[in-house]
Amino acid sequence: MNLVYDKSYDVIVVGAGHAGCEAALAAARMGAKTLLITIYVETIAQMSCNPAIGGLAKGNIVKELDALGGEMAKNIDDTGIQFKVLNKKKGPAVRSSRAQADKKLYRERMISVLMDEQNLDVKQGVATDILVENGEVQGVVVDYGLFFKSKKVILTTGTFLNGLIHIGDKRYPAGRANEFASVDLAEALKRIGFTLERLKTGTPARLDAATINFSVLEEQPGDKEPKMFSFENDSPKLPQISCYITYTNEKTHQIIKENMHRSPLYAGVIKGIGPRYCPSIEDKVKKFPDKTRHQIFLEPEGLDSREIYANGFSSSLPIDVQISMYRSVKGLEKVELIRPAYAIEYDFVQPTELYPTLETKKVKGLYFAGQINGTTGYEEAAGQGFVAAVNAVLSYDNRDFILRRDESYIGVMIDDLVTKGVDEPYRVFHSRSEYRLLLREDNAEYRLLEHGYKLGLIKESRYKRFLSEKKMLEEEIDRLKSIKVRPDKETQSLLEKYNVKLTNPVTLYDLLKRPEVDYKMIRKFWGGVENERVAEQVEITAKYEGYIKKQLLEVERFSKIEDVRIPDDIDYSKIKGFRREFVEKFTKIKPKTLGQASRIPGVTPAAISLLHIYIEDEKRKRNI
């Protein structure tokens, strides 16, 4: 018999990784009495794998979270030790920020933020059971026998759900190295009726910096003018340091080939599917036999830490093989391993079991976020945690919060997950979005700040600053369109220095569209705004105007079906001409809109047309 805790909560969050932290903070900041349950308070916001935030498309998610009122961007800005914008030479649609973190400080800052949050309680414990009554969640039981009551529970279990670590032929249950696996909770989910599947991920060894010969390696400094993740920050708070690059070689590959039979991945011991875009070194050697080397990034784990993360060198090989292969690499000839590399298998639930709100279809009030939904990455997890929490709070008023594919990468990710499911760990990419020119990092506030403000997660002062910048942008574009420059001698002499030839009168706005002209030049000769965020928006708006208009027209065209709601009580078997397979797919996925329905794998335009006609006919019948 469990002892009932004397305080009930509006929202309970289980797990304090990146999904759990965003979920707990969002719920509490919206005014909900929130409880965060974690196995170890000391490892809240632990960077289990690489000590970095952001990356291609991942950086976009972090900026989106910041615009909505999340915490991840501020946390990395305060604890980042190297900032870089990736794809800087390419167009703005594919640029993304990435930052190395001081791992210890990142964790400590987030713990401090959580502990200081007014409506939030943080308690240590292992969640062992989810109590459900009449299809609705009632609360969570922890290992020391307490029952915490709540009608809204968010599970953010990471790799802890039935986690199993592999190092060669050594295996032991764990959610992270030397941390408890969540075994009882997995059994509880099975009892409730969820089908659990397996995925796998891995992490490289942590190397002792004092035993690395950095003098023979390629130095990789950060950007000279670091760009912050949060729109509220301008510069880093910590000293900035370099990363280094080295490479595997034919000797490394020979060691791996000779010991491939000792890898649990290739010996058939590991059953879970690993991430395609972050494979282990044995996977790389096996699948790319013609490659004579693979790049390794050596990333410091902190300003005061001697641990170096060997990005690109994850493995599940035995420790003796790890030592040999690491020491075969240039600069690592005498390296000492502080922690070994390992692979980890864990349970997840197919995200097609969820609504776009991330509420489970089986249990009312139960939400999943992060790796339990088959995703990989801190950023993907954080985005889901935020959305789950917002919906959990709004559901008390029968409201929901669903981001569209044309307004955020978070929306793209969740739509992909709940509509298509996963057959490997899901990570976000620019290529997953059909509207990536609209979903740039630089315009995240323009897309999402209004949402964050309405949710009560954006302060008044920030909202006013944004409105001021928005007005500044509109006025500057109007000004540029109103000023014409003529090809007179004075103008020609100014433009010659920039290899710009003018033959006809042109507005400053049209002049800015030219590839050889930038806003700094315009500002130098004809004045302009000094606010750099606004200046960036002015330039992108002008240069990509045609492409942006084209994508906006596509959005408008698709929105005709995108936002058509499908009634919750619809009986697909009653639709004339509907094939049995469509009835089965729609009944299983339960799409909320025609747009979501159209993206279910195997669904034809003809099926969507039949469904649309049926919905409209039903509406007419109800109105008669």
XYZ file of C-alpha atoms in Angstrom:
624
model
C 0.000 0.000 0.000
C 1.451 3.369 -1.044
C 1.400 6.418 1.187
C -0.440 9.332 -0.476
C 1.556 12.562 -0.391
C -0.308 15.415 1.335
C -0.009 17.785 -1.620
C -1.522 17.295 -5.082
C -0.074 18.754 -8.265
C -1.453 20.135 -11.517
C 1.409 18.593 -13.496
C 4.019 15.938 -12.653
C 7.120 15.593 -14.827
C 9.089 12.344 -14.572
C 12.737 12.689 -15.601
C 14.972 15.758 -15.470
C 16.920 15.576 -18.697
C 16.522 18.283 -21.321
C 12.865 17.410 -22.022
C 11.995 17.259 -18.336
C 13.659 20.585 -17.501
C 11.777 22.469 -20.233
C 8.519 20.715 -19.329
C 8.777 21.492 -15.622
C 9.716 25.133 -16.163
C 7.027 25.780 -18.795
C 4.278 24.249 -16.632
C 5.369 26.103 -13.492
C 5.773 29.426 -15.301
C 2.250 29.087 -16.670
C 1.023 28.960 -13.085
C 0.587 25.197 -12.640
C 1.633 23.548 -9.371
C 4.360 21.328 -10.771
C 6.460 18.431 -9.461
C 9.675 17.269 -11.128
C 10.798 13.753 -10.158
C 14.381 12.748 -10.926
C 16.556 9.746 -10.035
C 19.460 12.014 -9.012
C 19.144 15.737 -8.364
C 22.878 16.094 -9.038
C 22.507 14.923 -12.666
C 19.621 17.191 -13.684
C 20.290 18.502 -17.231
C 23.248 16.165 -17.569
C 24.812 16.149 -21.017
C 24.926 12.378 -21.342
C 26.634 12.493 -24.701
C 28.333 15.437 -26.428
C 28.880 18.601 -24.332
C 27.222 20.851 -26.918
C 23.911 22.469 -27.793
C 22.712 23.188 -31.325
C 23.898 22.004 -34.716
C 22.220 21.791 -38.116
C 18.479 22.461 -37.623
C 18.952 21.697 -33.910
C 20.110 25.286 -33.403
C 16.822 26.403 -34.975
C 14.880 24.459 -32.331
C 16.861 26.116 -29.520
C 16.118 29.575 -30.965
C 12.446 28.631 -31.315
C 12.336 27.552 -27.687
C 13.845 30.889 -26.697
C 11.194 32.761 -28.695
C 8.479 30.716 -26.954
C 9.876 31.303 -23.467
C 12.001 28.180 -22.943
C 15.266 28.025 -21.003
C 17.782 26.069 -23.112
C 19.105 29.058 -25.084
C 19.788 31.097 -21.948
C 21.422 28.111 -20.275
C 23.909 27.545 -23.092
C 24.589 31.278 -23.506
C 25.604 31.517 -19.845
C 27.742 28.364 -19.894
C 29.065 28.197 -23.472
C 32.824 28.004 -24.066
C 32.798 28.041 -27.878
C 30.145 29.448 -30.237
C 29.949 28.808 -33.979
C 27.444 29.402 -36.758
C 27.467 26.405 -39.114
C 26.957 26.822 -42.875
C 27.822 30.496 -42.558
C 28.819 30.699 -46.242
C 25.474 29.253 -47.333
C 22.055 30.902 -47.387
C 20.205 31.832 -44.171
C 17.761 28.918 -44.536
C 20.464 26.376 -43.643
C 22.565 28.314 -41.126
C 22.527 26.962 -37.587
C 24.197 27.857 -34.317
C 26.182 25.408 -32.209
C 27.996 25.891 -28.911
C 30.279 23.832 -26.706
C 29.192 23.933 -23.074
C 31.006 23.754 -19.817
C 29.162 20.567 -18.903
C 29.329 21.044 -15.129
C 28.253 24.695 -15.246
C 25.429 23.911 -17.689
C 24.042 21.368 -15.236
C 24.532 23.588 -12.182
C 22.850 26.610 -13.759
C 19.796 24.594 -14.808
C 19.501 23.053 -11.321
C 19.607 26.553 -9.841
C 16.904 27.829 -12.239
C 14.637 24.881 -11.409
C 15.137 25.221 -7.653
C 14.345 28.936 -7.787
C 11.098 28.492 -9.769
C 8.131 29.466 -7.581
C 5.520 26.883 -8.579
C 7.958 23.990 -8.906
C 8.938 21.247 -6.444
C 11.940 19.040 -7.276
C 12.102 15.624 -5.618
C 14.527 12.743 -5.917
C 13.073 9.286 -6.536
C 12.647 6.512 -9.080
C 9.171 6.473 -10.636
C 7.965 2.873 -10.455
C 4.296 3.085 -11.445
C 1.738 5.287 -13.205
C -1.715 4.911 -11.689
C -4.610 4.992 -14.148
C -8.340 4.903 -13.383
C -11.083 4.711 -16.033
C -8.588 5.572 -18.749
C -7.309 8.707 -16.970
C -3.991 9.184 -15.202
C -4.126 9.703 -11.420
C -0.480 10.172 -10.493
C 2.937 8.613 -9.968
C 4.357 6.140 -7.437
C 8.063 6.363 -6.513
C 10.418 3.705 -5.160
C 10.179 4.772 -1.524
C 6.425 4.192 -1.493
C 4.987 7.689 -1.942
C 2.087 8.304 -4.317
C 2.047 11.789 -5.871
C -1.366 12.802 -7.213
C -1.934 14.608 -10.497
C -4.312 14.466 -13.459
C -1.448 15.388 -15.821
C 1.780 13.377 -16.001
C 4.622 13.901 -18.488
C 7.112 11.063 -18.945
C 10.573 12.148 -20.147
C 12.525 8.963 -19.507
C 15.480 9.450 -21.879
C 17.581 6.270 -22.170
C 16.580 5.096 -18.689
C 13.518 3.035 -19.690
C 14.877 -0.522 -19.404
C 18.329 0.860 -20.245
C 21.081 -1.700 -20.891
C 24.735 -0.677 -21.322
C 27.130 -2.668 -23.545
C 30.948 -2.576 -23.426
C 32.112 -5.586 -25.418
C 30.724 -8.692 -23.721
C 30.070 -6.746 -20.492
C 26.444 -5.729 -19.999
C 24.599 -4.136 -17.122
C 21.232 -2.388 -16.614
C 21.630 1.408 -16.446
C 20.083 4.588 -17.795
C 23.513 6.198 -18.026
C 26.898 4.877 -16.936
C 26.516 3.763 -13.290
C 22.967 5.166 -12.910
C 19.838 3.090 -12.251
C 17.758 1.909 -15.183
C 13.999 2.474 -14.919
C 12.809 -1.141 -15.053
C 9.593 -1.012 -12.998
C 8.253 1.938 -14.971
C 8.728 0.025 -18.224
C 6.704 -2.862 -16.773
C 4.019 -0.422 -15.630
C 3.670 0.973 -19.156
C 3.284 -2.552 -20.520
C 0.559 -3.258 -17.961
C -1.273 -0.108 -19.044
C -1.201 -1.436 -22.614
C 1.711 0.284 -24.347
C 3.881 -1.737 -26.714
C 7.559 -1.060 -26.012
C 10.210 -1.291 -28.727
C 14.015 -0.952 -28.560
C 16.426 1.660 -29.853
C 20.154 2.046 -29.360
C 22.577 4.914 -29.066
C 26.180 5.251 -27.972
C 28.811 7.589 -26.627
C 32.594 7.801 -27.129
C 35.288 7.549 -24.471
C 36.251 10.592 -22.429
C 39.972 11.253 -22.818
C 42.494 12.815 -20.426
C 43.581 16.139 -21.964
C 46.973 15.910 -20.230
C 47.790 12.818 -22.321
C 46.904 14.314 -25.736
C 49.492 15.891 -28.033
C 47.465 18.911 -29.213
C 50.485 20.420 -31.036
C 50.070 17.991 -33.965
C 46.287 18.468 -34.262
C 44.169 20.915 -36.296
C 42.917 23.699 -34.037
C 39.268 24.709 -34.420
C 38.548 28.092 -32.762
C 35.041 29.461 -32.400
C 33.661 32.495 -34.246
C 35.521 35.769 -33.673
C 32.202 37.500 -33.032
C 30.156 34.849 -31.183
C 26.434 34.860 -31.864
C 24.217 33.979 -28.911
C 21.268 31.586 -28.895
C 18.921 33.768 -26.863
C 17.582 36.919 -28.504
C 18.048 38.555 -25.109
C 21.819 38.010 -24.964
C 24.618 39.738 -26.860
C 27.898 38.116 -25.813
C 29.329 35.064 -23.987
C 29.870 35.141 -20.238
C 32.725 32.617 -20.118
C 36.198 32.546 -21.717
C 36.175 30.994 -25.205
C 38.424 28.050 -26.066
C 39.284 25.894 -29.107
C 38.358 22.380 -30.151
C 40.699 20.153 -32.186
C 40.411 17.781 -35.135
C 42.190 14.482 -35.751
C 41.436 11.419 -37.895
C 41.304 7.670 -37.699
C 43.666 5.840 -40.074
C 44.195 2.452 -41.703
C 45.791 1.067 -38.538
C 42.721 2.134 -36.521
C 40.437 0.471 -39.043
C 42.512 -2.732 -39.013
C 42.213 -2.968 -35.205
C 38.434 -2.550 -35.497
C 38.097 -5.113 -38.322
C 40.105 -7.702 -36.401
C 37.815 -7.287 -33.386
C 34.464 -6.808 -35.122
C 33.286 -10.182 -33.783
C 33.686 -8.787 -30.244
C 31.324 -5.884 -30.918
C 27.874 -6.560 -29.406
C 26.477 -4.584 -32.334
C 27.770 -7.111 -34.870
C 27.655 -10.183 -32.640
C 23.842 -9.876 -32.603
C 23.661 -9.013 -28.897
C 22.275 -5.504 -29.467
C 18.769 -5.676 -30.949
C 17.909 -1.959 -30.882
C 18.307 0.199 -33.995
C 20.940 2.930 -33.738
C 20.971 6.485 -35.121
C 21.856 6.559 -38.827
C 23.446 9.997 -38.635
C 25.595 9.330 -35.563
C 26.946 5.802 -36.106
C 29.570 4.030 -34.004
C 33.105 3.767 -35.366
C 32.632 0.034 -36.053
C 29.503 0.931 -38.066
C 31.499 3.447 -40.123
C 34.333 0.989 -40.814
C 31.863 -1.756 -41.773
C 29.576 0.348 -43.958
C 32.234 2.526 -45.610
C 35.093 0.069 -46.346
C 36.631 2.358 -48.983
C 37.194 5.248 -46.567
C 40.742 5.323 -45.189
C 39.958 7.803 -42.399
C 37.122 9.317 -40.389
C 37.129 12.743 -38.739
C 37.186 13.043 -34.940
C 36.439 16.299 -33.086
C 38.116 16.589 -29.703
C 35.801 18.755 -27.595
C 36.642 19.996 -24.066
C 33.961 19.194 -21.472
C 34.657 22.333 -19.453
C 37.077 25.107 -18.560
C 38.282 23.288 -15.436
C 37.845 19.743 -16.728
C 40.558 17.515 -18.152
C 37.963 15.368 -19.911
C 37.849 15.545 -23.703
C 34.876 14.246 -25.660
C 35.934 12.348 -28.824
C 33.061 13.308 -31.136
C 32.689 10.810 -33.995
C 34.443 7.968 -32.163
C 31.622 6.214 -30.261
C 31.933 2.454 -29.835
C 30.687 -0.634 -27.991
C 33.927 -2.597 -28.433
C 35.680 -4.112 -25.368
C 37.906 -1.831 -23.318
C 41.199 -3.422 -24.502
C 40.212 -2.788 -28.125
C 39.147 0.769 -27.271
C 42.551 1.537 -25.761
C 44.350 0.179 -28.854
C 42.183 1.973 -31.400
C 42.249 5.332 -29.605
C 46.048 5.152 -29.279
C 46.396 4.421 -33.015
C 45.157 7.947 -33.799
C 47.485 10.895 -34.438
C 47.931 12.971 -31.282
C 46.418 10.225 -29.094
C 49.405 7.856 -29.076
C 49.747 8.077 -25.279
C 46.147 8.889 -24.426
C 44.510 7.684 -21.220
C 40.779 6.931 -21.162
C 39.006 8.477 -18.158
C 35.676 6.815 -19.075
C 35.161 4.094 -21.688
C 32.891 4.343 -24.710
C 29.672 2.329 -24.526
C 26.427 1.576 -26.341
C 23.067 1.702 -24.606
C 19.766 0.070 -25.532
C 16.495 1.434 -24.166
C 12.728 1.160 -24.585
C 10.528 3.608 -26.449
C 6.905 3.824 -27.573
C 5.967 4.472 -31.200
C 4.960 8.161 -31.297
C 1.937 7.290 -33.455
C 0.467 6.446 -30.010
C 0.304 10.211 -29.401
C -1.851 13.135 -30.431
C -0.033 16.246 -31.776
C -0.359 17.618 -28.229
C 1.922 14.692 -27.165
C -0.874 13.298 -25.005
C -1.164 9.517 -25.292
C -4.215 8.126 -27.031
C -4.536 5.291 -24.492
C -4.498 7.336 -21.286
C -6.033 10.760 -20.805
C -3.648 13.202 -19.121
C -0.512 11.113 -19.796
C 2.075 12.781 -22.059
C 5.376 11.520 -23.509
C 8.361 13.694 -24.492
C 11.914 13.025 -25.656
C 13.584 9.689 -26.305
C 10.541 7.738 -25.134
C 9.063 8.978 -28.452
C 11.956 7.610 -30.515
C 13.925 10.832 -30.927
C 17.603 11.540 -30.347
C 19.242 14.785 -29.239
C 18.947 17.283 -26.397
C 17.259 19.876 -28.607
C 14.561 17.567 -29.983
C 13.812 16.425 -26.429
C 13.620 19.986 -25.088
C 11.178 21.025 -27.824
C 8.886 18.102 -27.039
C 9.070 18.684 -23.289
C 7.984 22.284 -23.748
C 5.039 21.394 -26.018
C 3.864 18.555 -23.751
C 3.867 20.824 -20.699
C 2.033 23.683 -22.401
C -0.647 21.265 -23.594
C -0.918 19.617 -20.181
C -1.628 23.005 -18.584
C -3.969 24.218 -21.353
C -5.946 20.956 -21.272
C -7.472 22.015 -17.938
C -9.334 24.656 -19.984
C -9.952 22.294 -22.954
C -7.413 24.177 -25.074
C -4.381 22.925 -26.978
C -1.127 24.205 -28.459
C -0.114 22.733 -31.813
C 2.663 24.330 -33.848
C 2.278 24.075 -37.611
C 4.917 22.805 -40.052
C 5.188 26.244 -41.654
C 5.899 28.058 -38.371
C 8.546 25.955 -36.603
C 10.924 23.002 -36.729
C 9.307 21.898 -33.473
C 6.046 21.643 -35.416
C 7.745 19.707 -38.238
C 9.279 17.266 -35.755
C 6.098 16.559 -33.803
C 4.021 16.204 -36.961
C 6.583 13.747 -38.379
C 6.590 11.724 -35.165
C 2.864 11.399 -34.534
C 1.966 10.929 -38.194
C 4.711 8.611 -39.455
C 6.259 6.979 -36.395
C 9.952 6.016 -36.364
C 12.058 3.087 -37.524
C 15.317 4.611 -36.222
C 16.150 7.375 -33.714
C 14.646 10.564 -35.170
C 16.711 13.726 -35.453
C 15.669 16.988 -37.020
C 17.267 18.225 -40.279
C 16.733 21.261 -42.481
C 15.707 18.877 -45.259
C 12.729 17.643 -43.218
C 11.028 21.011 -43.660
C 9.323 21.976 -46.903
C 9.311 25.599 -45.697
C 12.891 25.965 -44.452
C 13.350 29.478 -45.855
C 10.517 30.563 -43.539
C 11.928 28.665 -40.543
C 15.267 30.426 -40.265
C 17.130 30.900 -37.000
C 17.172 34.669 -37.363
C 13.379 35.113 -37.523
C 12.331 32.787 -34.679
C 10.933 35.712 -32.663
C 8.886 36.927 -35.631
C 7.382 33.448 -35.974
C 6.820 32.468 -32.357
C 7.178 35.254 -29.796
C 3.474 36.094 -30.023
C 2.689 32.506 -28.942
C 5.078 32.732 -26.003
C 3.613 36.067 -24.923
C 0.019 34.761 -25.036
C 1.070 31.729 -22.981
C 2.461 34.076 -20.332
C 6.023 32.834 -20.864
C 7.459 36.024 -22.393
C 7.941 39.066 -20.172
C 6.276 42.365 -21.044
C 9.640 44.134 -21.398
C 10.842 41.605 -23.960
C 7.576 41.774 -25.895
C 7.762 45.566 -26.066
C 11.374 45.399 -27.264
C 10.295 42.966 -29.997
C 7.364 45.172 -31.095
C 9.759 48.113 -31.269
C 12.159 46.135 -33.468
C 9.306 44.919 -35.662
C 8.151 48.493 -36.206
C 11.743 49.546 -36.897
C 11.993 46.821 -39.575
C 8.770 47.870 -41.286
C 9.755 51.542 -41.268
C 13.240 50.821 -42.615
C 11.897 48.700 -45.484
C 9.413 51.487 -46.326
C 12.273 54.011 -46.246
C 14.476 51.916 -48.549
C 11.605 51.517 -50.995
C 10.978 55.288 -51.002
C 14.552 56.426 -51.754
C 15.775 56.260 -55.332
C 19.410 56.500 -56.318
C 20.379 57.713 -59.798
C 23.443 56.813 -61.850
C 25.001 60.278 -61.511
C 28.767 60.842 -61.135
C 28.699 61.092 -57.349
C 26.728 57.860 -56.910
C 28.827 56.029 -59.497
C 32.054 56.967 -57.719
C 30.658 55.696 -54.415
C 29.533 52.383 -55.907
C 32.647 51.735 -58.004
C 34.610 50.757 -54.886
C 32.137 47.894 -54.394
C 32.106 46.802 -58.097
C 28.514 47.937 -58.389
C 27.431 49.370 -61.735
C 24.297 51.459 -61.972
C 22.708 52.193 -65.362
C 19.169 53.130 -64.324
C 17.540 54.765 -61.284
C 16.780 52.169 -58.599
C 15.362 52.180 -55.092
C 17.692 51.383 -52.219
C 15.533 48.319 -51.544
C 16.104 46.947 -55.050
C 19.778 47.884 -54.863
C 20.053 45.792 -51.692
C 18.747 42.773 -53.611
C 21.996 42.634 -55.589
C 24.472 39.968 -54.373
C 27.391 42.430 -54.321
C 25.518 44.906 -52.080
C 24.977 44.456 -48.350
C 23.129 46.489 -45.757
C 26.342 47.796 -44.192
C 27.146 49.522 -47.483
C 23.641 50.981 -47.740
C 23.867 52.221 -44.161
C 27.287 53.761 -44.748
C 26.121 55.996 -47.615
C 22.390 56.476 -47.021
C 21.949 55.823 -43.301
C 19.901 53.088 -41.659
C 19.171 51.227 -38.442
C 22.019 50.443 -36.031
C 20.179 47.550 -34.361
C 22.000 44.513 -35.809
C 19.063 42.120 -35.445
C 16.849 44.478 -37.424
C 19.626 45.118 -39.955
C 19.895 41.367 -40.575
C 16.133 41.114 -41.126
C 16.199 44.043 -43.560
C 18.886 42.397 -45.679
C 17.325 38.912 -45.705
C 13.865 40.319 -46.446
C 15.188 42.187 -49.484
C 17.534 39.554 -50.884
C 15.168 36.597 -50.514
C 11.877 38.411 -51.115
C 10.937 36.393 -54.214
C 11.684 33.030 -52.608
C 9.908 33.974 -49.383
C 6.782 35.085 -51.298
C 6.816 31.789 -53.200
C 6.921 29.754 -49.980
C 4.186 31.899 -48.414
C 1.966 31.182 -51.443
C 2.628 27.451 -50.975
C 1.651 27.752 -47.319
C -1.538 29.587 -48.284
C -2.400 26.946 -50.877
C -1.819 24.015 -48.528
C -3.531 25.710 -45.579
C -6.855 25.155 -47.330
C -6.649 21.538 -46.227
C -3.987 21.881 -43.506
C -6.306 23.479 -40.966
C -9.496 21.532 -41.751
C -10.277 19.793 -38.445
C -11.328 16.152 -38.439
C -14.118 15.474 -35.895
C -12.964 13.363 -32.923
C -15.979 11.062 -33.254
C -15.581 10.358 -36.985
C -16.272 6.794 -38.168
C -13.971 6.202 -41.132
C -15.753 2.984 -42.074
C -18.768 5.069 -43.148
C -16.863 6.951 -45.879
C -17.985 5.618 -49.277
C -15.118 4.490 -51.491
C -12.613 4.427 -48.604
C -10.274 1.453 -48.847
C -9.983 -0.785 -45.795
C -6.277 0.070 -45.367
C -7.163 3.784 -45.095
C -9.843 3.048 -42.489
C -7.245 1.111 -40.465
C -4.523 3.771 -40.810
C -6.769 6.704 -39.921
C -8.354 4.827 -37.005
C -4.895 4.060 -35.627
C -3.255 7.483 -36.155
C -6.406 9.541 -35.402
C -5.203 12.613 -37.354
C -6.480 15.943 -36.057
C -6.512 17.757 -39.416
C -6.661 16.972 -43.124
C -3.093 18.235 -43.399
C -1.878 15.660 -40.900
C -3.975 12.968 -42.587
C -2.370 13.762 -45.964
C 1.099 13.004 -44.540
C 0.277 9.517 -43.266
C 2.499 7.137 -45.283
C 0.633 5.464 -48.143
C -2.360 7.827 -48.097
C -3.380 9.029 -51.572
C -4.731 12.470 -52.635
C -7.936 10.663 -53.661
C -8.398 9.389 -50.092
C -7.934 12.916 -48.719
C -10.479 14.216 -51.218
C -13.046 11.587 -50.111
C -12.381 12.421 -46.465
C -12.736 16.177 -47.126
C -16.066 15.680 -48.944
C -17.355 13.481 -46.104
C -16.403 16.067 -43.433
C -18.122 18.883 -45.373
C -21.258 16.753 -45.921
C -21.430 15.967 -42.210
C -21.117 19.668 -41.378
C -23.998 20.511 -43.697
C -26.198 17.782 -42.194
C -25.567 19.120 -38.687
C -26.434 22.661 -39.740
C -29.720 21.678 -41.376
